[in-house]
């Protein structure tokens, strides 16, 4: 731990289950550096984790037995939670001078429907556990975001002990069918990147939103003008723009004006690491600083945005401990 930073790295056997498994080992005592990418495109999710000077026993376990990875990060006075859950794709121990490094490259396989449908797990919730706590544990286990809102039902205890052993999909469906729907009237949908809680009317959701400014963890923000998203329809006459038509014919034809499609407003921002940042999470941004540049729209970013990709970088030794996010504007 450095400057209040907390990093937990657990490695275990993927087929066995979560942290309660005796086959999971804690590697948090070593110096660790990581870079994690999480995107709305789940197949882009990956992590590179470097363990510095691991013990011979740690190297042997990862090279021979360990295949699932759970990485948690945050600050000691803030939320510490999962920022990556996945499988080891490649592990390489190497000597660097007098030191040893173990570089682990991971893929977020738990975030895919294929793996979750075949992942066996044992789930148990006490009757005093709140609805949101249960849903959050399920999401943390799968490495996906919880898209639950501020409904009062989420703060209520489930009222009965819940336990199930089966595939992860069976566990989620059982919790929905036996707890959420009959006791609270809430419905649940699940895909590769998010678990969505739907209100009892089955037509609306209340989404939580991160409020972000320079007082709450924002470090930098800028608007991006990306002309690659600015498409033109060639006035329904692409052949004219491909020079396949004689210029002599031009005066005799009535040309339709080209129409420009409005580009989506995009931003890129950097903030202090927190597990609350994830793909499909909403952010209410205010990057104003109270100076003359606040009057320029692209310098003082204000509005509602949805995260499309986030990259976590950090270590427990110093240097970076940040998350960089790409987001696009949304209209409520």
PDB file of N, CA and C in Angstrom, residues 10 81 151:
ATOM      1  N   UNK A  10      -5.860 -11.719  -6.525  1.00  0.00           N
ATOM      2  CA  UNK A  10      -6.146 -13.108  -6.187  1.00  0.00           C
ATOM      3  C   UNK A  10      -6.041 -13.948  -7.458  1.00  0.00           C
ATOM      4  N   UNK A  81     -12.896  -2.241  -4.826  1.00  0.00           N
ATOM      5  CA  UNK A  81     -13.692  -3.286  -5.463  1.00  0.00           C
ATOM      6  C   UNK A  81     -13.033  -3.823  -6.711  1.00  0.00           C
ATOM      7  N   UNK A 151     -33.845   2.701  -6.617  1.00  0.00           N
ATOM      8  CA  UNK A 151     -35.129   2.240  -6.128  1.00  0.00           C
ATOM      9  C   UNK A 151     -35.019   1.867  -4.657  1.00  0.00           C
TER      10      UNK A 151
END
